[in-house]
Phi, psi and omega in degrees: 000129181284166177298322185297329186265004180292143173301149179304317182300324179291325173302309182303320183292325181289312183292342180296338181279356175252148170284172192301315185291335176286319184271347181300319178297334180295345181289351182269353184296305181198171180301318177300316180290324176299319176294322180290320180299320183256022179294159184293318180296334181268343187234069185291336181242020180297126191241141175243137176271110176285329174206154181213158180279146175216120182280344175074181186292324184284325177075018183258343185216129180275131174247152182254126181253120178266141180299144179296137182297329176298330178300311180297316181295328187269342181296133173258006180279147185260082184291144182253331185235141177242138179247128175231145177216143170214164182240177187295334180264007180291140180278164175301330179296324176301312182294325176299314175301318181296315179302317182293317181290329183287318181299315178300316183296319181293321179294331181274325191243352182053070185298148178244347183217156181218134177241127189235126176239097187204156176285156174292136182166181179296322176304323179290316176304312177303315182299316180298321179292320179297324185252043182298316179298318181295315182295331179289344186250335184289151180256350179228136176220127174234121179239125169245119185225150172235185196264132155248208176277113181290353171292345181291343177267111183293305185235157180294138179256124183257122177257114175267102184241087191290336187252355184301134176241329182229138181224129171234116181236112183244130178242124180249123178235150179260352179203176178272002184274093177229142185269344185285132176257352179218162180303143177273330175235140175235122180255117177265111189223082186295341180255009184299128178253323182215145183216143178232125176234115183239149162259074181117200187259349186260149172289324185276192184267004184282128178075021185269133172265101186288142183199169175285125188291149183280337192229147172219148182268158179208147178054055182244061183293341184260005187289122182259325186229125179226131179231126184202157160273127186247115180273138192293340181263005183240164173065012181295317180295325177301310181287352174277351178270160173294127180234060188288343179275344183299124183239337184227123182228124170238126185229134169234136179204176185280138183298323181283001177255012184298329189273357186271001180236143178277090182297324179298317178293318180302311184282339176294342178267000178228067185289346187255016180300135179248338183221127174230129168235128182220141169256128184075110176209155180223186185300319183296315181297312182295322177302317182288321174299315179296327181285321193252333190263074188278350180260010193290129179252322187230131180228112181242112187235138179224139190052080190238142175236100176242059184246010184240029169131331187297326181258015177281352175232162172301138180234152178229125166245094196293338187244002184292129180249334180221119179235128175233129182230118189222128180061075187219148168251127178232167173211102185192142166238023177269197186239134173252113182270119181232076192297335180233025180294135177248331184227124183236126177238126186221095187240129174051060183249136175242112175267111189290161177055033175059027177279159177227123182275127178273133181239119175257105186225081186292338181257012184300129182249321184233126177235125170239119187224138175250138183236115182243017174102341179280153169294135178225278176211167184227136172281122180263351185233151177284130185239152179277055180307131177243337182215131177229125169247114185244118174259113188250122175247007176217169188282340183269144181256144180303138187295336185287354179270357182259053172216159185290138178233081191287342181266355182296131183242325185234123178240118183236120174243124179240124188242133176224122172059039179207169178228069186285162182270082182288335185289331176285336184274321191294333184290351177271000179240069191291334192252020183291146174256333186228129174237130177236124175232121182235129180236131172245125178051042184220108185284080180268136170257119194267355189303310189296316179298312179296324176300319180292325178294312178303326182287319190247348187242105189254000186243020183290119180246349180216133181226129173234124175234123187216135181226137178235123167046075002265183174296158163289143184257140183210134173278152184300318180303325176282326172305318180287327179300331181295330181279354180274355176286104187286349180271354191290125179247338183215125174226123182230128180231117182231128175063062180240148170242122185248130183245161174095167180299137187242160177211166179298154177221147184257136174294143175296149186291334180273358187294130181252326182230129178222124180230129173239130179221114175053060179254112183265139176251113187268066182214108184278342182276330184229180173230154177264097182265125179250123184254136174281153176287180184283334185285144178292143177203165183276132187228129172237124178221114176251117184276136166260187184300317183240046181285157174294155179275135175241123187268090177200152178286345179281350182250124182280000000 
């Protein structure tokens, strides 16, 4: 059977194994292949620009160009999503053309999604009212709007979107001067599953122009995931309703507005939350989360103040599996029980009054911790740690690392402006497979630490050593000892200074990746020549003026 005689459904089944950008060139083969590539089952997000912005040759004023009507009539593609745009200087005739083209496109393709890029104003409200039937049927809506004078909207606009499943709403404002005291748009979406509401392009509170939001959700009993910038005077009615389906919540808000909302009432309406991420949090919020969110699995907090009581008593999060605490002030010498916690991230924490918080996490597998000299926390239980990333900004190392960790497989240490006693620490990680040491502004001499690793750690297959301003220091005998590890599969060295008499060394036969970048050999009498084995392997060698010599055709 030739390709020309294959059933159309078989084309679709074959092309389904390719992503869109891989199968798009196949549309040029013939008309039949073009139809299969852009068929409805394969192009769930195929989008057409009904209108687009054009700055023109001068670039001082944006103009809106509407697609030619003949393009829509002649196209055989089954578009799912339409993109429409107009700007603040667009005339009513532009919106009339957009409305006409969108209606024709919807009749032909039965659209499922709509992307709108338009300024706030009466034209946006009129657009929503004109296309009420389309809005009631689509499953995806994306709106990006910026500010004109909100007084131009006479009445609140209610959007009834019975089939909407996914919503992205972005508001860009240039100042805090806005007139609305209540939402200008209310979206009723009983089947909505996920929603993102942003003031700008960032998830966090950085660079946000806080304002009374233009939109609020209503009748969203199916909502499972919500990510939003939350203004204290908005969305109060929304969070007063039962949100039993809500599982994932991400909120960013202003720190000075924490006391303006009833957090206990809010979280009592979301008892099935499994994941919470928040920028700016305090004791009252954590108290409400702890009391009502008994199914919580993931808790990610940034910019936190827990100095007024939440940690003044022992606390238990019985189902928490992932905890991240970053840039926080705490005050506690009590115990935090996390019986099934697997992942802990602990960055830039200040425990006041020299207190030390005890963390009991018997199932902990991954720990990422930064240490800047302040008292913070202590692991009180032996954990089956498999992966550790330790960022050290002071010379002392947390005491809980001076105990055996037989299950540890990956050890990553980042040192900045400090000289910690790493050789006493590494001997407790006998079964590691991977070692990463990165130093910033830290004149570390690595001989003793690596000697301890050679003595106690016999399963290492990957080593990365990296020094920035200044280089890491290493004597040549220890440098040569690295190459005697017959199990080594990956060796990366960036920013090293090697001292002492040198001699040729041979790469291990199992080595698959070998990288040298700015490795200096301080020996004028000899050169450190490294010879590859016969097997092919990946080599990267970037020479500096006094880089070591690498004898290989792969190194220029």
